[in-house]
Amino acid sequence: MFALDPAFAATSEPLVSLELCEARLQNDVRFPWIVLIPRIPGAVEVEDLDAAQRARLLEEVVATGRAVRAIGAAVGRPVTKLNVGQRGNVTRQLHVHVVGRRNDDPCWPGPVWGQGVAKRYAPETLALARDAALRALTKD
Amino acid sequence: MFALDPAFAATSEPLVSLELCEARLQNDVRFPWIVLIPRIPGAVEVEDLDAAQRARLLEEVVATGRAVRAIGAAVGRPVTKLNVGQRGNVTRQLHVHVVGRRNDDPCWPGPVWGQGVAKRYAPETLALARDAALRALTKD
C-alpha cells in the first residue's frame, strides 16, 4: 500500500491527487516549486514504474510546469525557465521536483536543491500560490 | 534542422544516436554520467516535445540509467542511486542528465550540477566507460 514519506510533510503542502501522483506545493517562496510523488508503493527510481506509468508521469510533469508558471504569474514573478529533477538521495521514495526559475532568483543559474534555506510563504501568498496551481492542475 | 549546441562538445564525448536523443558521455570520472539531447530543433522545455516524443524520452532515460549503472560496474564503483535532471539554465537546448551516484561520491547527497570541477577520464578508463555504456544502450 502506498504511504507518503513523512519527510514531504515537513517541506510541502498538499495540492491535489493527480491520476498517478500526489502533487504538493513546496513551502518555499524563493521559487514556484511543486513536487510530484507517484502513488506506487516501493518505487525509488523511474525504472520502477512501468512504461504506461512513466508516460503518465511525464504528462503530469508537463501539467505541473504549467502550474509552476501559474504560481509565478500569481505572485508577480513570472517564470522564465523550468527545471525538473529526480534525485531521492535523502528521501528515497520516488519524487520529481518541478521548479520555476528566473535569472534573478537566489540560486540562478545553479540548481535549487540543497542551496540556501527555504523561506516559508506568508499565509496570504501561500493561498494565492495554491489557488493558481490548483486552477492550472485541474483544468484538463 | 537540428544542430547540437557546441557547449556539449566541451564537456562530453559522443556515444550513440538513439531513436530520439543523442547520448553523450560526460567526461567527468567523478560520476558515471550521460547526457541525452533530443534531436528536436528549437526544443528548450519538456513541453516542447509532443506526447509520443516525451514518452520516448523517458524510455531513453531508463535505458540510460542502465548504461550509467554499467559504467559504474566497469570502473569498479557500482552505482547505488540514479539522479535525473533537466535544467538548461545556461545551455538552453533541451537536454537531460542521467547521473549515477554513490554515498561516497564527492557531492553526495547534494546535486552534482555546478559543484566542484570536472575531472577528465584517463584515456583507458574513458574507453572502458564508453564500451560499457554502448553495450548497455545498444542491447535492445
CSV table of C-alpha atoms in Angstrom, one decimal:
chain,number,residue,atom,x,y,z
A,1,MET,CA,0.0,0.0,0.0
A,2,PHE,CA,1.2,3.5,-0.8
A,3,ALA,CA,2.1,5.8,2.1
A,4,LEU,CA,3.6,9.2,1.6
A,5,ASP,CA,7.1,9.5,3.2
A,6,PRO,CA,6.6,11.8,6.3
A,7,ALA,CA,9.6,13.9,5.1
A,8,PHE,CA,7.3,15.6,2.5
A,9,ALA,CA,5.0,17.0,5.1
A,10,ALA,CA,7.9,19.0,6.7
A,11,THR,CA,8.6,20.9,3.5
A,12,SER,CA,5.5,21.0,1.4
A,13,GLU,CA,1.7,21.4,1.4
A,14,PRO,CA,-0.8,19.0,-0.3
A,15,LEU,CA,-2.3,20.4,-3.5
A,16,VAL,CA,-4.1,17.7,-5.4
A,17,SER,CA,-4.1,14.0,-6.2
A,18,LEU,CA,-3.4,13.6,-10.0
A,19,GLU,CA,-4.1,10.3,-11.8
A,20,LEU,CA,-0.6,9.0,-11.0
A,21,CYS,CA,1.0,11.4,-8.5
A,22,GLU,CA,0.4,13.4,-5.3
A,23,ALA,CA,1.1,17.0,-6.2
A,24,ARG,CA,2.5,19.1,-3.3
A,25,LEU,CA,3.5,22.7,-3.2
A,26,GLN,CA,7.0,23.2,-1.8
A,27,ASN,CA,6.7,25.8,1.0
A,28,ASP,CA,9.5,28.0,-0.2
A,29,VAL,CA,8.6,31.4,-1.5
A,30,ARG,CA,12.0,31.7,-3.2
A,31,PHE,CA,10.8,29.5,-6.1
A,32,PRO,CA,7.4,28.4,-7.5
A,33,TRP,CA,8.0,24.7,-6.9
A,34,ILE,CA,5.8,21.6,-7.0
A,35,VAL,CA,6.8,18.0,-6.0
A,36,LEU,CA,5.2,15.0,-7.7
A,37,ILE,CA,5.1,11.7,-5.8
A,38,PRO,CA,3.8,8.7,-7.8
A,39,ARG,CA,1.4,6.6,-5.7
A,40,ILE,CA,3.4,3.4,-6.5
A,41,PRO,CA,4.4,1.5,-3.4
A,42,GLY,CA,8.1,0.9,-3.1
A,43,ALA,CA,9.1,3.0,-6.2
A,44,VAL,CA,12.5,4.6,-5.9
A,45,GLU,CA,13.8,5.0,-9.5
A,46,VAL,CA,11.9,6.0,-12.6
A,47,GLU,CA,12.6,2.4,-13.8
A,48,ASP,CA,10.4,1.1,-11.0
A,49,LEU,CA,7.4,2.5,-12.9
A,50,ASP,CA,6.0,0.6,-15.9
A,51,ALA,CA,6.0,2.2,-19.4
A,52,ALA,CA,2.4,3.5,-19.1
A,53,GLN,CA,3.1,5.0,-15.7
A,54,ARG,CA,6.3,6.6,-17.0
A,55,ALA,CA,4.5,8.2,-19.9
A,56,ARG,CA,1.8,9.4,-17.4
A,57,LEU,CA,4.5,10.8,-15.1
A,58,LEU,CA,5.9,12.9,-17.9
A,59,GLU,CA,2.5,14.2,-18.8
A,60,GLU,CA,2.0,15.2,-15.2
A,61,VAL,CA,5.4,16.9,-15.2
A,62,VAL,CA,4.3,19.0,-18.2
A,63,ALA,CA,1.0,19.9,-16.5
A,64,THR,CA,2.9,20.8,-13.3
A,65,GLY,CA,5.2,23.0,-15.4
A,66,ARG,CA,2.1,25.0,-16.3
A,67,ALA,CA,1.1,25.1,-12.7
A,68,VAL,CA,4.5,26.4,-11.7
A,69,ARG,CA,4.3,29.1,-14.3
A,70,ALA,CA,0.8,30.0,-13.0
A,71,ILE,CA,2.2,30.4,-9.4
A,72,GLY,CA,5.0,32.7,-10.8
A,73,ALA,CA,2.4,34.9,-12.6
A,74,ALA,CA,0.1,35.0,-9.5
A,75,VAL,CA,2.9,36.2,-7.2
A,76,GLY,CA,4.2,38.7,-9.7
A,77,ARG,CA,7.5,36.8,-10.6
A,78,PRO,CA,6.9,35.2,-14.0
A,79,VAL,CA,8.9,32.0,-14.6
A,80,THR,CA,11.4,32.1,-17.5
A,81,LYS,CA,12.8,28.6,-17.2
A,82,LEU,CA,11.6,25.2,-15.8
A,83,ASN,CA,13.9,22.9,-14.0
A,84,VAL,CA,12.9,19.2,-13.5
A,85,GLY,CA,14.8,16.9,-11.2
A,86,GLN,CA,14.6,13.5,-9.7
A,87,ARG,CA,17.2,12.6,-7.2
A,88,GLY,CA,16.0,10.9,-4.0
A,89,ASN,CA,19.4,10.7,-2.4
A,90,VAL,CA,18.0,11.6,1.0
A,91,THR,CA,14.2,10.9,0.7
A,92,ARG,CA,14.2,7.7,-1.3
A,93,GLN,CA,10.5,7.5,-2.2
A,94,LEU,CA,10.3,8.4,-5.9
A,95,HIS,CA,9.5,12.0,-6.4
A,96,VAL,CA,10.1,14.6,-9.1
A,97,HIS,CA,10.7,18.3,-8.5
A,98,VAL,CA,9.3,20.9,-10.9
A,99,VAL,CA,10.8,24.3,-10.2
A,100,GLY,CA,10.2,27.6,-11.9
A,101,ARG,CA,13.3,29.7,-12.3
A,102,ARG,CA,14.2,33.3,-13.1
A,103,ASN,CA,17.6,34.8,-13.8
A,104,ASP,CA,17.2,37.0,-10.7
A,105,ASP,CA,16.4,34.1,-8.3
A,106,PRO,CA,18.8,33.4,-5.4
A,107,CYS,CA,20.3,30.2,-7.0
A,108,TRP,CA,20.4,31.1,-10.7
A,109,PRO,CA,21.9,29.5,-12.8
A,110,GLY,CA,22.7,26.7,-10.3
A,111,PRO,CA,20.3,24.1,-9.1
A,112,VAL,CA,18.0,24.9,-6.2
A,113,TRP,CA,18.5,21.6,-4.3
A,114,GLY,CA,20.5,21.9,-1.1
A,115,GLN,CA,21.1,25.6,-1.7
A,116,GLY,CA,20.4,28.2,0.9
A,117,VAL,CA,17.4,27.9,3.3
A,118,ALA,CA,13.8,27.6,2.4
A,119,LYS,CA,11.8,30.8,3.1
A,120,ARG,CA,8.2,29.9,4.0
A,121,TYR,CA,5.3,31.6,2.3
A,122,ALA,CA,3.2,34.2,4.2
A,123,PRO,CA,-0.3,32.7,4.6
A,124,GLU,CA,-1.9,35.0,2.1
A,125,THR,CA,0.8,34.4,-0.6
A,126,LEU,CA,0.6,30.7,0.1
A,127,ALA,CA,-3.2,30.8,-0.6
A,128,LEU,CA,-2.5,32.8,-3.8
A,129,ALA,CA,0.1,30.3,-5.0
A,130,ARG,CA,-2.1,27.3,-4.1
A,131,ASP,CA,-5.1,28.7,-5.9
A,132,ALA,CA,-3.1,29.4,-9.0
A,133,ALA,CA,-1.5,26.0,-9.0
A,134,LEU,CA,-4.8,24.2,-8.4
A,135,ARG,CA,-6.6,26.1,-11.3
A,136,ALA,CA,-3.8,25.1,-13.6
A,137,LEU,CA,-3.6,21.4,-12.5
A,138,THR,CA,-7.4,20.8,-12.5
A,139,LYS,CA,-8.0,22.5,-15.9
A,140,ASP,CA,-7.8,19.3,-18.0
B,1,MET,CA,17.3,21.5,-38.7
B,2,PHE,CA,18.7,20.0,-35.6
B,3,ALA,CA,22.3,21.1,-34.6
B,4,LEU,CA,23.9,20.2,-31.3
B,5,ASP,CA,24.8,23.2,-29.2
B,6,PRO,CA,28.6,23.5,-29.3
B,7,ALA,CA,28.7,23.7,-25.5
B,8,PHE,CA,28.2,19.9,-25.3
B,9,ALA,CA,31.4,19.2,-27.2
B,10,ALA,CA,33.4,20.9,-24.4
B,11,THR,CA,32.2,18.6,-21.6
B,12,SER,CA,31.1,15.3,-23.2
B,13,GLU,CA,32.0,12.7,-25.8
B,14,PRO,CA,29.6,11.3,-28.4
B,15,LEU,CA,28.2,7.8,-27.5
B,16,VAL,CA,25.4,6.9,-29.8
B,17,SER,CA,22.3,8.3,-31.6
B,18,LEU,CA,19.2,6.8,-30.0
B,19,GLU,CA,15.8,6.9,-31.6
B,20,LEU,CA,15.1,10.4,-30.2
B,21,CYS,CA,18.2,11.6,-28.5
B,22,GLU,CA,21.9,12.0,-28.9
B,23,ALA,CA,23.6,10.2,-26.0
B,24,ARG,CA,26.9,11.7,-24.8
B,25,LEU,CA,29.2,10.6,-22.1
B,26,GLN,CA,30.1,13.4,-19.7
B,27,ASN,CA,33.9,13.5,-19.5
B,28,ASP,CA,34.0,13.5,-15.7
B,29,VAL,CA,35.4,10.5,-13.9
B,30,ARG,CA,33.8,11.6,-10.6
B,31,PHE,CA,30.4,10.3,-11.7
B,32,PRO,CA,29.1,7.9,-14.4
B,33,TRP,CA,27.1,10.5,-16.3
B,34,ILE,CA,25.3,10.5,-19.6
B,35,VAL,CA,23.6,13.5,-21.3
B,36,LEU,CA,20.6,13.0,-23.6
B,37,ILE,CA,19.8,15.6,-26.2
B,38,PRO,CA,16.6,15.1,-28.1
B,39,ARG,CA,17.1,15.9,-31.8
B,40,ILE,CA,14.2,18.3,-31.9
B,41,PRO,CA,15.1,21.7,-33.4
B,42,GLY,CA,14.3,24.5,-31.0
B,43,ALA,CA,13.2,22.4,-28.0
B,44,VAL,CA,14.1,24.0,-24.7
B,45,GLU,CA,11.5,22.6,-22.3
B,46,VAL,CA,10.0,19.1,-22.0
B,47,GLU,CA,6.7,20.7,-23.0
B,48,ASP,CA,8.3,21.4,-26.4
B,49,LEU,CA,8.1,17.7,-27.3
B,50,ASP,CA,4.9,16.1,-28.3
B,51,ALA,CA,3.4,13.3,-26.1
B,52,ALA,CA,5.0,10.5,-28.2
B,53,GLN,CA,8.4,12.1,-28.0
B,54,ARG,CA,8.0,12.7,-24.3
B,55,ALA,CA,7.2,9.0,-23.7
B,56,ARG,CA,10.2,8.0,-25.9
B,57,LEU,CA,12.4,10.4,-23.9
B,58,LEU,CA,11.5,8.7,-20.6
B,59,GLU,CA,12.2,5.3,-22.1
B,60,GLU,CA,15.6,6.5,-23.2
B,61,VAL,CA,16.2,7.9,-19.7
B,62,VAL,CA,15.5,4.4,-18.3
B,63,ALA,CA,17.8,2.8,-20.8
B,64,THR,CA,20.5,5.4,-20.0
B,65,GLY,CA,20.1,4.6,-16.3
B,66,ARG,CA,21.1,1.0,-17.2
B,67,ALA,CA,24.1,2.4,-19.1
B,68,VAL,CA,25.2,4.6,-16.2
B,69,ARG,CA,25.0,1.6,-13.9
B,70,ALA,CA,27.1,-0.4,-16.5
B,71,ILE,CA,29.8,2.4,-16.4
B,72,GLY,CA,29.9,2.3,-12.6
B,73,ALA,CA,30.3,-1.5,-12.6
B,74,ALA,CA,33.0,-1.3,-15.4
B,75,VAL,CA,35.1,1.2,-13.4
B,76,GLY,CA,34.7,-0.6,-10.1
B,77,ARG,CA,32.3,1.9,-8.5
B,78,PRO,CA,28.8,0.4,-8.7
B,79,VAL,CA,26.0,3.0,-8.7
B,80,THR,CA,23.6,2.9,-5.8
B,81,LYS,CA,21.2,5.7,-6.9
B,82,LEU,CA,20.3,7.4,-10.2
B,83,ASN,CA,19.8,11.1,-10.4
B,84,VAL,CA,17.9,12.6,-13.4
B,85,GLY,CA,17.8,16.3,-14.1
B,86,GLN,CA,16.7,18.7,-16.8
B,87,ARG,CA,17.6,22.3,-16.2
B,88,GLY,CA,19.1,24.2,-19.2
B,89,ASN,CA,19.6,27.4,-17.3
B,90,VAL,CA,22.9,28.0,-19.1
B,91,THR,CA,22.8,25.7,-22.2
B,92,ARG,CA,19.2,26.2,-23.3
B,93,GLN,CA,19.0,23.3,-25.9
B,94,LEU,CA,16.8,20.7,-24.2
B,95,HIS,CA,18.9,18.0,-22.5
B,96,VAL,CA,18.5,15.6,-19.7
B,97,HIS,CA,21.3,14.5,-17.3
B,98,VAL,CA,21.4,10.9,-16.0
B,99,VAL,CA,23.9,10.6,-13.3
B,100,GLY,CA,25.0,7.5,-11.2
B,101,ARG,CA,25.5,8.3,-7.6
B,102,ARG,CA,27.1,6.6,-4.6
B,103,ASN,CA,27.1,7.8,-0.9
B,104,ASP,CA,30.9,8.1,-1.1
B,105,ASP,CA,31.0,10.4,-4.2
B,106,PRO,CA,32.3,14.0,-3.8
B,107,CYS,CA,28.9,15.7,-3.9
B,108,TRP,CA,26.7,13.2,-2.0
B,109,PRO,CA,23.9,13.7,-1.1
B,110,GLY,CA,23.7,17.1,-3.0
B,111,PRO,CA,23.3,17.5,-6.7
B,112,VAL,CA,26.3,17.3,-9.0
B,113,TRP,CA,25.5,20.3,-11.1
B,114,GLY,CA,27.8,23.2,-10.7
B,115,GLN,CA,29.6,21.5,-7.8
B,116,GLY,CA,33.4,21.2,-7.9
B,117,VAL,CA,35.4,20.8,-11.1
B,118,ALA,CA,35.1,18.0,-13.6
B,119,LYS,CA,37.9,15.5,-13.6
B,120,ARG,CA,38.5,14.2,-17.1
B,121,TYR,CA,38.9,10.4,-17.6
B,122,ALA,CA,42.2,8.9,-18.4
B,123,PRO,CA,42.1,7.5,-22.0
B,124,GLU,CA,41.9,3.8,-20.9
B,125,THR,CA,39.2,4.4,-18.4
B,126,LEU,CA,37.2,6.5,-20.9
B,127,ALA,CA,37.4,3.6,-23.3
B,128,LEU,CA,36.2,1.2,-20.6
B,129,ALA,CA,33.3,3.6,-19.7
B,130,ARG,CA,32.3,4.1,-23.3
B,131,ASP,CA,32.3,0.4,-24.1
B,132,ALA,CA,30.2,-0.4,-21.1
B,133,ALA,CA,27.7,2.4,-21.9
B,134,LEU,CA,27.5,1.4,-25.6
B,135,ARG,CA,26.9,-2.2,-24.8
B,136,ALA,CA,24.0,-1.3,-22.4
B,137,LEU,CA,22.5,1.3,-24.8
B,138,THR,CA,22.6,-0.9,-27.9
B,139,LYS,CA,21.3,-4.1,-26.3
B,140,ASP,CA,17.6,-3.5,-27.1
